[in-house]
Amino acid sequence: MTDTTSQKTDVEQFDAQAVNAAWARKPLYEARKKIFPKRASGQFRRFKWLIMLVTLGIYYLTPWLRWDRGPFAPDQAVLVDLANRRFYFFWIEIWPQEFFYVAGLLVMAGFGLFLVTSAVGRAWCGYTCPQTVWVDLFLVVERAIEGERNQRMKLDAAPWSLDKIAKRVSKHVIWLLIAVATGGAWIFYFADAPTLLVNAVTGKAASVAYGTVAVLTATTYVFGGLMREQVCTYMCPWPRIQAAMLDEQSLVVTYNDWRGEPRSRHAKKAKAEGKVVGDCVDCNACVVVCPMGIDIRDGQQLECITCALCIDACDGVMDKLGRPRGLISYATLDEYSGNMALATAGGTTGINPDLVRNMDGSFSDKVRHFDWRIIFRFRTMLYFTIWALVGIGLLVALGARDRLEVNVLRDRNPQYVTLSDGSIRNGYTVKLLNMIPEPRVIFLSMEGLPGATMSITGIDQPEGRSFAIPVDPDKLRTIKVYIRQPLENVEPGKAQFRLIAADKGSNESDVYIATFDAPEKK
Ligand code: SF4
Ligand code: SF4
């Protein structure tokens, strides 16, 4: 019998382990760590309340604004009328072929976002993104029902009781009501809001309306109430893209460790012992207010939405301690690096905050502060110029656009017909667009093509070279036009002529260069 345990082999043994070794494997999905943000107070929090009120007000109230466009057009100020393929925005009406205005607005929104990000970082995320605004709103409800951070944490850890059930049910019911109102407000942009509201509550609205409300209710409730910061961290692509728009001069929320470190909870004692201490008293006030649950003192992080609530929290602490505000502040990387170099004697020592201060404790003149002029640099000016040019182009196009159009499609089969008297006839489908909310008579006439006459199906007028055609307000009228040219005038091949649509009342007109087809040889 062979003893396999003591048997020595010549096979080389490697000191290695699989990168996904079973013992080191982490779960693919890490469970969410609950965050209980404390309510912050300060200038940025007040600014965020204001933005929240304005954005929510715009979203919920806009469909209810009225705008008188006369008896032939809807009176809703902002309306995406899918059924009639119109977009109304106060005094502006966009027809489907004018959709480039909307594309232009989207381009402007894109460059506006680039501009804001390059100047003040993720201000969109921190202040105006719907996810941020609705999470803030849901947190208001949560605080009102479950209390401040400590009470919420206590409630969360407590076993289920009648009180806990009542609070949780109330919170989720109000969240759902907000979610329904959010989904409901959205559909009002697509139909007359008062009519749709009545139809919706009486069960007479279209099923697509109920479906849309259901989907938006679910997404608002789940994203705003349940997932919260996970949407920003894991689902939104913007945190990844924005890095390309930031540079050393972009303002970002920054922990100024050049004055804060070494942090100490017992600064007086440490100082008495002759230790160097910074301004940070390690109170974690900046961490508990953070809606993302992160610590800005760990440096720039993908999760940071630059909501600036940690600035408010830290400023409050500095006020209490009688130290200058701004331990956490909006700062550029350039500014931060300069101050860091000062505090570390050009990188030769660890952080020594005494190096940035004078003997009396005030900051040295060498400390760099925010200079608003850096906002006006090449990158921001470039974004602003493109944004402004697109805007000006849209305004000019909007001011100069025609509200009367004629479009012509020549019959291709047959290209022409030879009538019994030898004359040649071509058929055309003509579309007259009356793009104002008033009825008008459009005069359709032709220029060129000697001797030719028009006849129009459905218009009770004798053959001629000019026709008066009534067109309903804000409508397109399609007519069938036949043009006949006597044999003696017919030129072989193709001949061009002009079809002119004119409104004599407003002096508006539009011209279409059309082609008349005849046989190559008479
Ligand atoms: S670190 Fe500060 S700025 Fe960033 S998300 Fe948290 S509180 Fe807002
Ligand atoms: S709030 Fe200010 S002092 Fe308190 S831990 Fe944060 S950075 Fe330090």
XYZ file of C-alpha atoms and ligand atoms in Angstrom:
538
model
C 0.000 0.000 0.000
C 1.305 3.478 -0.906
C 1.260 6.401 1.572
C -0.086 9.237 -0.602
C 0.154 11.898 2.127
C 3.886 11.598 2.473
C 4.511 11.168 -1.206
C 6.625 13.979 -2.660
C 6.011 15.073 -6.237
C 8.143 17.079 -8.637
C 5.193 19.316 -9.570
C 5.856 23.003 -8.806
C 3.544 24.552 -6.202
C 2.387 28.150 -6.735
C 1.477 30.676 -4.116
C -1.751 31.924 -5.704
C -5.467 32.158 -5.209
C -8.430 32.794 -7.421
C -9.459 36.416 -7.676
C -13.008 35.342 -6.904
C -12.059 32.822 -4.208
C -15.163 31.622 -2.423
C -13.985 32.922 0.943
C -13.317 36.427 -0.462
C -16.388 36.665 -2.625
C -18.702 39.560 -1.865
C -22.406 39.466 -2.622
C -23.210 40.878 -6.045
C -25.746 43.222 -4.530
C -24.928 44.952 -1.295
C -28.023 45.668 0.767
C -28.807 49.338 1.157
C -27.526 50.928 4.302
C -30.337 53.065 5.643
C -29.703 56.786 5.764
C -31.544 59.059 8.182
C -30.510 62.574 7.152
C -30.819 65.231 9.835
C -32.494 68.449 8.805
C -29.886 71.102 8.026
C -30.386 74.814 8.439
C -28.505 77.611 6.785
C -28.294 79.610 3.585
C -28.005 76.646 1.220
C -30.898 74.828 2.892
C -33.044 77.966 2.530
C -32.024 78.261 -1.104
C -32.974 74.613 -1.637
C -36.391 75.175 -0.039
C -36.930 78.052 -2.428
C -35.896 76.007 -5.474
C -38.090 73.138 -4.296
C -41.128 75.410 -4.000
C -40.507 76.981 -7.401
C -39.883 73.712 -9.272
C -42.779 71.829 -7.660
C -45.023 74.862 -8.200
C -44.084 75.008 -11.882
C -44.637 71.278 -12.331
C -47.994 70.981 -10.568
C -49.544 74.313 -11.557
C -48.443 74.905 -15.154
C -51.198 72.758 -16.780
C -53.798 74.887 -14.990
C -52.591 78.177 -16.470
C -54.910 79.518 -19.171
C -53.939 81.487 -22.281
C -56.558 83.012 -24.537
C -55.945 82.035 -28.174
C -59.431 82.833 -29.399
C -62.344 80.475 -30.028
C -60.519 78.148 -32.429
C -57.566 77.011 -30.290
C -57.201 75.524 -26.811
C -56.813 77.960 -23.942
C -54.265 75.920 -21.980
C -51.009 77.868 -21.707
C -48.740 74.806 -22.036
C -50.210 71.900 -23.942
C -48.771 69.001 -25.903
C -51.779 68.270 -28.101
C -50.835 64.849 -29.445
C -54.210 64.258 -31.098
C -53.852 67.356 -33.300
C -50.050 67.230 -33.369
C -49.512 70.679 -31.894
C -47.389 72.021 -29.064
C -48.665 75.180 -27.390
C -46.409 77.240 -25.154
C -48.145 80.462 -24.167
C -48.142 82.571 -27.366
C -46.041 80.089 -29.353
C -47.615 77.289 -31.351
C -45.379 74.617 -32.828
C -46.523 72.464 -35.748
C -44.951 69.027 -36.346
C -42.681 70.315 -39.152
C -41.393 72.985 -36.760
C -40.194 70.470 -34.208
C -36.645 71.689 -34.725
C -37.510 74.453 -32.240
C -37.957 71.792 -29.569
C -34.712 70.124 -30.708
C -33.036 73.546 -30.437
C -34.368 73.947 -26.905
C -32.967 70.524 -25.992
C -29.571 71.555 -27.405
C -29.777 74.721 -25.296
C -30.692 72.670 -22.222
C -27.667 70.424 -22.876
C -25.223 73.312 -23.224
C -26.854 75.067 -20.267
C -26.124 71.977 -18.202
C -22.510 71.888 -19.458
C -22.158 75.576 -18.580
C -23.554 75.217 -15.066
C -21.519 72.079 -14.383
C -18.231 73.586 -15.553
C -18.887 76.688 -13.435
C -20.440 75.323 -10.238
C -20.160 71.542 -10.468
C -23.207 69.354 -10.003
C -25.577 72.200 -9.119
C -28.250 70.539 -11.246
C -28.016 67.377 -9.123
C -27.945 69.186 -5.805
C -30.718 71.680 -6.374
C -33.022 71.135 -9.342
C -32.908 67.485 -10.417
C -36.412 65.997 -9.970
C -34.903 63.110 -7.998
C -33.379 65.558 -5.501
C -36.531 67.682 -5.289
C -38.907 64.762 -4.740
C -36.597 63.030 -2.241
C -36.528 66.316 -0.311
C -40.328 66.426 -0.406
C -40.623 62.810 0.755
C -38.163 63.555 3.578
C -40.339 66.471 4.708
C -43.222 64.002 5.092
C -41.013 61.438 6.820
C -39.743 63.999 9.343
C -43.243 65.331 9.996
C -44.520 61.845 10.851
C -41.549 60.001 12.314
C -39.545 62.868 13.757
C -35.923 63.948 13.448
C -32.986 61.679 12.716
C -32.625 60.118 16.203
C -36.358 59.453 16.508
C -36.442 57.909 13.049
C -33.485 55.676 13.828
C -35.089 54.633 17.109
C -38.387 53.910 15.393
C -36.644 51.915 12.697
C -34.833 49.772 15.248
C -37.907 49.321 17.451
C -40.037 46.162 17.187
C -43.355 46.475 15.372
C -46.013 48.124 17.526
C -49.290 49.913 16.862
C -47.491 53.246 16.988
C -44.826 52.121 14.499
C -47.437 50.604 12.173
C -49.567 53.775 12.316
C -46.580 55.991 11.546
C -45.294 53.814 8.736
C -48.731 53.429 7.126
C -49.387 57.190 7.348
C -46.007 57.954 5.785
C -46.447 55.554 2.900
C -50.029 56.674 2.249
C -48.927 60.315 1.992
C -45.982 59.308 -0.201
C -48.403 57.445 -2.473
C -50.725 60.456 -2.607
C -47.777 62.649 -3.644
C -46.807 60.044 -6.215
C -50.353 59.930 -7.633
C -50.440 63.748 -7.774
C -47.095 63.681 -9.607
C -48.268 61.140 -12.168
C -51.608 62.931 -12.427
C -50.009 66.304 -13.085
C -48.003 64.840 -15.959
C -51.035 63.757 -18.000
C -52.575 67.229 -17.655
C -49.843 68.511 -19.984
C -51.346 66.392 -22.777
C -55.022 67.384 -22.662
C -57.251 70.129 -21.334
C -56.497 69.801 -17.614
C -59.945 70.614 -16.107
C -61.726 68.315 -18.573
C -59.216 65.514 -18.091
C -59.447 65.792 -14.299
C -63.233 65.339 -14.418
C -62.891 62.459 -16.872
C -60.158 60.827 -14.789
C -62.110 60.878 -11.522
C -65.333 59.719 -13.200
C -63.561 56.850 -14.943
C -64.055 58.307 -18.436
C -60.439 59.086 -19.305
C -58.554 57.017 -21.872
C -56.819 53.918 -20.547
C -53.448 55.332 -21.635
C -54.009 58.182 -19.146
C -54.579 55.758 -16.277
C -51.595 53.677 -17.418
C -49.336 56.739 -17.463
C -50.480 57.810 -14.002
C -49.873 54.281 -12.691
C -46.342 54.100 -14.108
C -45.390 57.566 -12.847
C -46.951 56.903 -9.459
C -44.891 53.749 -9.113
C -41.621 55.368 -10.248
C -42.118 58.453 -8.045
C -42.905 56.322 -4.990
C -40.078 53.853 -5.548
C -37.396 56.369 -6.622
C -38.325 59.168 -4.218
C -39.423 57.154 -1.205
C -37.658 53.813 -1.279
C -34.524 54.019 -3.425
C -33.569 57.656 -2.850
C -29.779 58.088 -3.023
C -29.362 54.737 -4.812
C -30.924 56.262 -7.937
C -28.141 58.893 -8.031
C -25.348 56.471 -7.199
C -26.274 53.451 -9.302
C -28.845 54.413 -11.927
C -28.053 57.930 -13.100
C -25.381 58.283 -15.799
C -24.831 61.979 -15.086
C -22.291 61.550 -12.233
C -20.084 59.629 -14.663
C -20.462 62.103 -17.532
C -20.056 65.275 -15.515
C -16.418 64.526 -14.678
C -15.590 65.439 -18.288
C -17.035 68.909 -17.762
C -15.184 69.762 -14.592
C -11.736 71.298 -14.502
C -9.433 72.749 -11.867
C -11.482 75.950 -11.847
C -14.913 74.401 -11.309
C -16.533 75.074 -7.962
C -17.200 71.925 -5.978
C -18.135 71.292 -2.367
C -14.775 70.813 -0.651
C -13.586 69.933 2.808
C -10.667 72.292 3.397
C -8.443 69.901 5.265
C -5.597 72.410 4.966
C -7.316 74.217 7.849
C -9.327 71.352 9.339
C -6.663 68.689 9.966
C -5.488 67.214 12.204
C -9.050 66.930 13.453
C -9.636 66.574 17.152
C -12.642 66.128 19.410
C -10.654 67.533 22.308
C -8.990 70.509 20.681
C -8.411 72.450 23.905
C -6.750 69.518 25.615
C -4.685 68.734 22.539
C -3.569 72.332 22.246
C -2.713 72.420 25.933
C -0.529 69.388 25.290
C 1.218 71.353 22.561
C -0.301 69.351 19.715
C -1.165 70.985 16.414
C -4.913 70.812 15.758
C -7.091 71.972 12.904
C -10.565 73.455 12.942
C -12.438 70.179 12.485
C -13.775 68.995 15.831
C -14.863 65.686 14.322
C -18.477 66.265 15.335
C -19.872 64.496 12.246
C -22.517 67.199 11.814
C -21.577 67.259 8.132
C -22.138 63.511 7.841
C -25.537 63.335 9.546
C -27.124 65.962 7.295
C -25.827 64.386 4.087
C -28.709 62.914 2.064
C -26.201 60.599 0.380
C -24.823 59.368 3.704
C -21.211 60.184 2.821
C -18.416 62.030 4.578
C -17.150 64.943 2.507
C -13.922 64.833 4.515
C -13.014 61.709 2.522
C -12.549 63.939 -0.537
C -14.453 64.261 -3.815
C -16.786 61.350 -4.319
C -19.045 60.194 -7.109
C -21.933 60.034 -4.631
C -21.702 63.730 -3.714
C -24.521 65.642 -5.396
C -23.101 68.983 -4.150
C -26.258 69.882 -2.285
C -24.074 71.939 0.101
C -26.016 70.858 3.194
C -22.732 69.813 4.798
C -21.555 73.407 4.323
C -24.562 74.646 6.282
C -23.987 72.078 9.025
C -20.292 72.863 9.369
C -20.848 76.620 9.216
C -23.249 76.216 12.146
C -20.555 74.367 14.092
C -17.923 76.977 13.251
C -20.322 79.737 14.381
C -20.773 77.996 17.720
C -17.016 77.631 18.111
C -16.383 81.230 17.081
C -14.221 80.166 14.144
C -14.481 81.468 10.578
C -17.013 79.732 8.376
C -15.918 77.818 5.318
C -14.187 74.714 6.713
C -16.412 73.021 4.159
C -17.075 75.354 1.248
C -17.487 75.682 -2.476
C -13.889 75.820 -3.721
C -11.981 75.142 -6.914
C -9.289 72.492 -7.124
C -6.777 75.241 -7.960
C -7.688 77.206 -4.873
C -7.637 74.093 -2.702
C -4.252 72.919 -4.040
C -2.714 76.357 -3.428
C -3.903 76.376 0.168
C -2.843 72.788 0.686
C 0.648 73.644 -0.558
C 0.710 76.490 1.957
C -0.390 74.234 4.835
C 2.184 71.568 3.990
C 5.056 73.935 3.204
C 4.990 72.901 -0.414
C 4.346 69.258 0.386
C 7.369 68.838 2.627
C 5.406 68.283 5.833
C 2.052 66.935 6.940
C -0.816 69.396 7.222
C 0.022 72.125 9.696
C -2.893 74.581 9.894
C -0.665 77.013 11.794
C 1.061 77.644 8.461
C -2.105 79.208 7.018
C -2.729 81.445 10.006
C -1.168 84.555 11.461
C -0.116 84.784 15.079
C -3.493 86.291 16.052
C -5.329 83.289 14.557
C -6.593 85.093 11.464
C -5.898 83.590 8.046
C -2.681 84.510 6.301
C -2.934 86.815 3.285
C -1.448 84.002 1.254
C -4.578 81.897 1.678
C -6.419 81.803 -1.610
C -10.100 82.670 -1.707
C -12.720 82.261 -4.382
C -12.353 84.801 -7.160
C -15.617 85.149 -9.126
C -13.632 86.100 -12.247
C -12.647 82.451 -12.785
C -16.257 81.808 -13.821
C -15.491 83.797 -16.978
C -12.904 81.488 -18.493
C -12.514 79.952 -21.944
C -14.529 76.796 -21.268
C -17.520 78.541 -19.697
C -17.433 81.296 -22.312
C -17.411 78.683 -25.064
C -20.435 76.888 -23.598
C -22.196 80.216 -23.042
C -21.473 81.388 -26.594
C -22.868 78.191 -28.126
C -25.871 78.330 -25.807
C -26.535 81.985 -26.656
C -26.058 81.480 -30.409
C -28.552 78.607 -30.478
C -30.964 80.758 -28.432
C -30.605 83.771 -30.703
C -30.989 81.562 -33.777
C -34.210 80.112 -32.372
C -35.583 83.549 -31.502
C -34.791 84.922 -34.953
C -36.335 81.872 -36.631
C -39.378 82.159 -34.383
C -39.826 85.847 -35.179
C -39.438 85.330 -38.931
C -41.410 82.127 -39.379
C -44.380 81.987 -41.741
C -47.836 81.105 -40.508
C -48.977 80.267 -44.024
C -47.455 77.478 -46.069
C -48.077 75.669 -49.315
C -46.675 72.213 -50.058
C -47.108 70.479 -53.392
C -46.775 66.857 -54.413
C -46.963 66.151 -58.162
C -48.720 62.988 -59.337
C -46.151 60.495 -60.599
C -48.428 57.915 -62.036
C -49.346 59.019 -64.612
C -46.869 61.872 -64.926
C -49.132 63.607 -67.427
C -52.319 62.946 -69.321
C -52.932 63.921 -72.950
C -56.528 65.132 -73.289
C -58.718 64.671 -76.378
C -57.935 68.220 -77.630
C -54.189 67.507 -77.394
C -53.632 69.623 -74.276
C -51.469 68.183 -71.486
C -52.712 67.849 -67.924
C -50.724 67.283 -64.714
C -52.239 66.467 -61.317
C -50.990 67.795 -57.953
C -51.844 67.264 -54.317
C -51.597 70.697 -52.695
C -51.504 71.218 -48.943
C -52.454 74.647 -47.612
C -51.421 75.246 -44.006
C -53.262 77.932 -42.096
C -51.141 78.110 -38.942
C -53.102 80.790 -37.096
C -56.102 80.148 -34.849
C -58.436 82.063 -37.173
C -60.200 81.051 -40.375
C -58.903 82.638 -43.544
C -59.304 82.596 -47.286
C -56.107 81.626 -49.038
C -55.693 82.666 -52.664
C -53.916 80.007 -54.684
C -52.566 81.308 -57.985
C -50.008 80.269 -60.568
C -47.211 82.125 -62.351
C -45.468 80.909 -65.495
C -46.602 78.089 -67.777
C -48.182 80.265 -70.542
C -51.823 79.587 -71.320
C -52.194 76.999 -68.555
C -55.252 76.918 -66.289
C -56.071 75.258 -62.978
C -59.101 73.355 -61.834
C -59.584 72.222 -58.259
C -61.675 69.255 -57.213
C -64.370 70.232 -54.743
C -64.041 73.982 -55.378
C -66.971 75.316 -57.314
C -65.115 77.784 -59.531
C -64.480 77.731 -63.258
C -61.043 76.840 -64.585
C -58.643 79.745 -64.118
C -55.277 80.844 -62.749
C -56.381 81.934 -59.276
C -58.678 80.365 -56.700
C -60.010 81.529 -53.325
C -59.899 78.623 -50.881
C -61.264 78.861 -47.345
C -59.136 77.095 -44.746
C -60.236 76.409 -41.175
C -58.314 77.936 -38.271
C -55.137 76.145 -37.275
C -55.714 73.492 -39.923
C -54.174 71.983 -43.007
C -56.382 71.673 -46.095
C -55.483 69.183 -48.784
C -56.826 69.842 -52.281
C -56.487 68.103 -55.627
C -55.322 70.507 -58.345
C -55.206 69.780 -62.082
C -53.225 72.036 -64.392
C -53.907 71.932 -68.108
C -51.769 73.549 -70.787
C -53.040 73.905 -74.385
C -51.160 71.953 -77.039
C -49.813 75.091 -78.749
C -48.096 76.262 -75.524
C -46.687 72.954 -74.381
C -42.879 72.808 -74.231
C -41.477 69.283 -74.486
C -40.039 67.837 -71.265
C -40.214 69.544 -67.899
C -41.194 73.165 -67.266
C -41.144 74.999 -63.960
C -43.830 77.328 -62.652
C -44.779 78.942 -59.328
C -47.758 78.139 -57.164
C -48.434 81.035 -54.817
C -50.561 80.871 -51.677
C -51.434 84.312 -50.336
C -53.571 85.820 -47.602
C -54.582 89.269 -48.780
C -55.647 90.282 -45.261
C -52.275 89.766 -43.584
C -50.153 90.028 -46.753
C -48.559 86.701 -45.901
C -47.653 84.436 -48.782
C -45.693 81.332 -49.621
C -44.391 80.139 -52.972
C -43.749 76.627 -54.241
C -41.710 76.031 -57.417
C -43.489 73.149 -59.115
C -42.731 71.139 -62.233
C -45.049 70.519 -65.197
C -44.344 67.357 -67.170
C -45.023 67.039 -70.896
C -43.976 64.463 -73.515
C -40.383 64.902 -74.749
C -41.572 65.494 -78.330
C -44.863 67.031 -79.468
S -21.191 65.567 0.897
Fe -22.177 67.519 1.295
S -22.592 68.351 -0.731
Fe -22.119 66.193 -1.000
S -24.102 65.196 -0.992
Fe -23.342 65.140 1.113
S -24.182 66.972 2.078
Fe -24.423 67.225 -0.115
S -19.185 69.536 10.558
Fe -17.237 70.559 10.290
S -16.279 70.333 12.261
Fe -17.916 68.850 12.258
S -16.957 66.986 11.464
Fe -17.776 68.054 9.716
S -16.057 69.226 8.947
Fe -15.540 68.647 11.057
